[in-house]
Amino acid sequence: MKYCALLRPHANSRYQAETLKLARAELYALLEKGGCAAEVAVESRAGVDWLAFEAPRLDERQARLIGAAAHLYVLFEEENGALRPTTGQNPAYLGDDLPLVLKYKGKTNETFTSFMLNLALCASDYDETDGPLAVLDPMCGRGTTAFAALNRGWNALGFDVDAGAVDEAVKYFKRYLEYHRVKHAYVQKSMTAGGKQAAMLNVFEFAPTPEQFRAKDTRSLTMAALSAAGLGRIYRKPCCHLVVADLPYGVQHGPGGGKKSLSLEDMLYDALPVWVDAMRTGGAMALSFNVNTLRPEMVRGMMAEAGLDVAEGAGYDGLAHWVEQAITRDVAVAVKRF
Ligand SMILES: C[S@@+](CC[C@H](N)C(=O)[O-])C[C@H]1O[C@@H](n2cnc3c(N)ncnc32)[C@H](O)[C@@H]1O
């Protein structure tokens, strides 16, 4: 069967052209995860770039995996030159607008965030059917990754050294749940380490329907103002299946208020072992970074040094793409096998 994927448009045509390689890699990784690895080709139709692949008719699980593709708009089956729509985007657990509403400088594009979640999932030993996974973004800003993970029906943990950003994300999520009348509980938990307060966790538990909430079929979001290093002091056991983070670009978000590559390198070197400890065996990590401030081979080298298997192949290679002046972003994915 021949399948053709129509991709979501992006307002910036240069970025749109760049994302084609991301969409292609993502589709390949999802097909591979679904057990039907196939060549993914770019085809031009009506002046638009489509992605096409040949595969046996997709089963329910495979269609659900493809329906999670961040760049997918609609997947068509092609027969005798005619296109028949088969799969669109999977429905969101809470609401499509959840990761979209907050707008701010330094926000990670939500489609890109969702793409990183998919690469981490595909590289990991876990599956959508393994029950709700837990995703950790240890540099969560105002929570784009956490919100995208919640919309997959997963649990999320988001930490950031910027207390103001975390506070804004917590307030926004509370307002979102109230506005949409989503049944929820919210508590603050003080975490201590070495006899001192190490973090104040904001914990939400919620479900899309009151029946699910009563039956305790709930999901959770935990957020706190916490540095990469601080995480290791409050979680002594693995707390997540996937780690997904968009690292500071060293342009506006350098740690310590804008210092550049050296401190970014040091920060990553110190943080990686903590993030690896936070992941369960079989879990995976996807990190995006600006190649102008962190060298790709160095990031992958550090991941390997931290004991991870760096993912390679059509789904994980050649992902560097232009974002804006001074930012060319790459993504490195790695798996924890021990
Ligand atoms: C590119 S931004 C991530 C944006 C986020 N994905 C969003 O959409 O809001 C990088 C984030 O790393 C955070 N950060 C920098 N150094 C950190 C550290 N040592 N520990 C934790 N977070 C840190 C910054 O505060 C910033 O929010």
Coordinates of C-alpha atoms in Angstrom, one line a residue, residues 8 22-23 25-34 62-72 89-90 110-128 133 135 145 148-149 151-152 154 242-245 284-286 311 315-316 319 331 333-335:
R8 CA 1.3 20.8 8.8
L22 CA 12.6 16.5 10.8
A23 CA 9.2 15.3 9.6
A25 CA 13.1 11.4 10.2
E26 CA 10.2 11.3 12.6
L27 CA 8.0 9.3 10.2
Y28 CA 10.8 6.9 9.7
A29 CA 11.4 6.5 13.4
L30 CA 7.6 6.0 14.1
L31 CA 7.3 3.4 11.3
E32 CA 10.4 1.6 12.6
K33 CA 8.9 1.6 16.2
G34 CA 5.7 0.2 14.7
Q62 CA 0.8 1.5 13.8
A63 CA -1.9 4.1 12.8
R64 CA -1.9 5.4 16.4
L65 CA 1.9 5.8 16.3
I66 CA 1.7 7.7 13.0
G67 CA -1.2 9.7 14.4
A68 CA 1.2 11.0 17.0
A69 CA 3.6 12.4 14.4
A70 CA 4.1 16.1 15.3
H71 CA 4.4 17.2 11.7
L72 CA 1.5 15.2 10.3
Q89 CA -3.6 13.7 14.5
N90 CA -4.5 11.6 17.6
E110 CA 5.3 23.0 20.4
T111 CA 5.5 21.0 17.1
F112 CA 9.2 20.6 17.6
T113 CA 8.6 19.6 21.3
S114 CA 6.2 16.9 20.2
F115 CA 8.7 15.7 17.6
M116 CA 11.3 15.3 20.4
L117 CA 8.9 13.4 22.5
N118 CA 8.4 11.0 19.6
L119 CA 12.1 10.5 19.0
A120 CA 12.6 9.7 22.7
L121 CA 9.7 7.3 22.7
C122 CA 10.9 5.6 19.5
A123 CA 14.4 5.1 20.8
S124 CA 13.2 3.8 24.1
D125 CA 12.1 0.3 25.0
Y126 CA 8.7 1.7 26.0
D127 CA 5.5 1.8 24.1
E128 CA 2.3 3.9 24.2
L133 CA 4.7 7.0 30.6
V135 CA 8.3 12.5 30.9
T145 CA 7.3 19.8 26.9
A148 CA 2.7 18.3 25.1
A149 CA 3.4 15.2 27.2
N151 CA -1.7 15.8 25.9
R152 CA -0.3 12.3 25.0
W154 CA 1.3 10.8 29.9
L242 CA 11.8 9.8 28.9
V243 CA 13.9 13.0 29.4
V244 CA 13.2 15.6 26.8
A245 CA 14.8 19.1 27.0
A284 CA 15.6 7.5 26.4
M285 CA 16.6 11.1 26.3
A286 CA 16.2 13.7 23.5
A311 CA 20.7 6.5 18.8
G315 CA 15.4 8.6 12.4
Y316 CA 18.2 10.2 14.5
L319 CA 18.7 16.6 12.2
V331 CA 18.8 16.9 18.4
V333 CA 18.9 11.0 21.3
A334 CA 20.3 8.3 23.5
V335 CA 19.0 5.3 25.4

